[in-house]
Amino acid sequence: MSTPQLPSGPRITPVQTFRFIRDVTRFFVDCRERYGDPFTAPLPVGNVVITGNPEGIRDIFSADPATFEPLGQLPLAPAVGDNSLLLMGGQRHKRERKLLMPPFHGERMRAYGQLMQELTLRAVETLRPGGPFRAQELTQSISLEVIIRAVFGIEEPERVRRYREVLAGYMEAYTPLLMMAVPLRRSFGGMGPWARFQRYVTELDQLLTEDLTTRRGHEAGHTDILSLLLTARDEDGQPMTDAELKDELRTLLIAGHETTAIGMAWALYHLHRIPETKQRLLEELAPLGPVPDPEALAKLPYLTAVCDESLRLHPIVAVVGRRTVAPFTLRGRELPPGTALMAAIALAHVDPATYPEPERFRPERFLERKYSPFEYLPFGGGARRCIGAAFAQYEMRIVLGTLLAVHRFSLASDTPERPVRRNVTIGPGGGVGMVYEGPRQGALA
C-alpha cells in the first residue's frame, strides 16, 4: 500500500521561513492562491499541512480528539512549561481542562466585571490631558493587573508591581528567534538571550512558589482562580500537583493578558481611524450614563461586534496546530499518522467567500449574520478551544466600553499600524500611538 502524499506547497528555503515569521497572513494567502487549500508549508516545526477553508477546519475540530496530539511543543514549551494545558493530549488534557474551566465562565467570571472597570479607570488616571501614550501599553497594563488580581487575588501594590516587572521581562526575553531557533536555547557561560530568559523563568517560578505556599490551606473565603484551583479535584479525588499548578498559572498569566491587550489596542486604532464607526459606538454607549454598569456594557451588540471584528482582522494567534496519531481525512484527502496539521485562523478570517472586503474593518458584518465556529475562530476550536475565551471577550467589552464612554482619545499619527510578530502573538508594530484628550463632559463628575 502506498503512503498518502501530502498536498503541494512551496519548497523549504530561508526566504519562505522569513516570510512566515514576517507576515504570516500574506504568506498563507499567497500559498492558497498558488497551491489551493489545503497546502503544505515548510515551517520551523517541519512540513505542515495547512487549511483555512471552513470545511477543512470543520474536519479538524469535529474529529475525535484521540486522532491528534498537540503540535508546537518546541516553540511553546519554554514559555508555558511542560505541564501546560496547551501542550497536553489525551486523557490528561481532558482532566486538566475540566479542572481549569469553571473560573472562566458564568457567575464566577462576571464577578470580575467591577474589578475590570475599576482598574481601567485607575489606569487612565496616569495619563495627562494632551499627552501621548501607546494604546497597547495602556491595555496591557489593565489586562495584566486584571489577570494578576483575578488569578491570585493579590491587592498589595508592591506584589502586583513585582509580577508586572517579571512578566514584562519574561515576555520581552522570549524573542521570536528563541521561539523558532532551538539551537539558540543554550547558555553561553551565563550570557546570551537564553540565559537571560532563564533568569526570568527562575524569578517567575519563585513568585509562583511563594504564592502557592502562602495560599495553601487558606483557600476558604477566597474567590480568586488560584484558590479555586487549589480546591479542585478530578474524578478520582486527586488535586493538581504543584508542578501542574505552576505551569498552568504561568500559562494563564502569559496568555491571559497579552492576547486581550493586543485585541483592545487594535480596536482602539480602528475606532479612531474610522469616525463613523466610533460615532455609532458612542451613540450606543450614551444611554448607559457617564460611567456605564459593567454588565450593561457586556450586553451591547455593537460594542460586541467591534471586539469581534478586531479579533477577526487581527487574530492574536495565527494558527492552531495538531499532529495526527491515526489516519485522518482532510477535505477528502487521506493523511497518514504523524502528519502535522494547522487550522489557519489568519487565513480563514480573510477569506473573501466568507467575509466580503476582508481587509476592511467593518463591525456591522457581525450584526448582519452569524458565523460558524469554523469561519470565525479567534480562540481556536474543538476540544482544545481556549478556556479563557469567554473571559477575554467579556474583559474586552468592559474595558473598551469604559474607555470610550468615560474618556476621549485621538490617534497621534496618520501612519498606518502594521502587524508584527512579538513571540507567539502578533500585535501592532508601533503599539498604536494615541493622545489623551481628557474626560468626556459629565463623566466622573
Steps between C-alpha positions, in 0.01 A plus 500: 500500500644838401545777755253788448662807347481835673344794314735712289660818632812718491852362540696536824719810469620768744287747303180302562579470873564874519170574320310282748656677798470849347142494366324171558165608352652618171709184481191280550290696248773473236534125560123447474483694174784298349447150644134491610365392837637296672869561424823386667732767638862464617487652848753501788324194652528311168263444207147592605172446316300822526134578441302820539190364332195459729453140381861413582479672838177310570681175420767581760281643776226238467731197500540269799760675723681166526592542130752770594777596736616859562722671246743774588677378811833636380390865463264507800648277768764740635241777539220306668664189648462130425191468723303768315157411366618634162747212465291213634316232310265210565342434837741726684386798291136411563558476878694827525255691282208393719683626811588836342171589328264612784667831601480633143126469446163604642456676831862447605620682189244782532612562858811662350306761299518774763871432552565533126328838490672631814843406367419665164401828665808488723734439206375809313576713806869464408441680167541876459244693286668581170775249570603210274484132596497161331166323502654155533699608807180632659290192419783267600532680833127451560479138387814400689365637827160340430658159456733541802210603722261241353749211512664572836268742677806718563427855610836606646643761257859380551410139418306605189797715394738205540285278278477781244878537484575129476230427241602797284862380501391140448301582185765735363775241551313222317565640153375358167857383435509295821153370429589373152874418520546210743885497469507846662345362819837461666676699768844627405665533841193667645490747210276539195123514435422152634679564830311829534168325440585227750565762768144627454370140507667458841360829632147418386523149646606650833201738502259215418652274767464772761133558418422128492661457842321802647156407368501123560281419797342847496275464194170541685326830435719584198349526149822540300593237243797365699276425801246328275772288336647400837163357602421341161500119481477266202268197471738297717507767771856603412616865511740661255867462591715806573682453168168490314367800689808712434505428127126564469533826695790600276286426194209704636723797580668502159208410277246683714629853471699558181242349265210703639710817508597467134138452393394814690788706358401408144137590576603844630708552186216424259235688699709817488590452135135464391289785645161354405581171676603679818192723484265204471662343805477824700129524415451147633691586820326835568175368659703308762617817676843652566646185661302203363423192706746223400223243445315742271817550296548126460159472331536779239471358145708758311777503763507121476520525120792746525691254722417210269614690192827596668572133573398400148723747320787458744495151653751496784612147415516415128459123518401210722691179448452125536697189406315191383551177691259308276396518134304821437302634207524873428261629233491157338877452509641218715791599722724248678570485876771745601376778271529850643180701442404863553161668491604843376295757691672785316404348164141414592439854624592663168319258270298723261245221454412535870587865561441740208765775503700296752768764562243765596415560869123472495330387828158506333575165337455332841154655535394393151569130535626228733830329426562134568786397736682381186482845338571716806746347746718757678538263796544177307238229516398146570616325816796739526317834475656759733349462848530875557305604188186615684711681763704682232191607302329618818806702600534656156143629507524645850841665455430644154150609595628674813787671319276640225206594725709683758796643306597658167799396290650562157767337287843661529581439134342409166773240442334158457571231759643173369478164679833373634582166662623547856532136608203265490270800447465757222425863587515857367861583419486854638280417798233747370617850589215711641432828680285528812248782444349495849173377660169524319271775621303374800715189547636449850344830604 
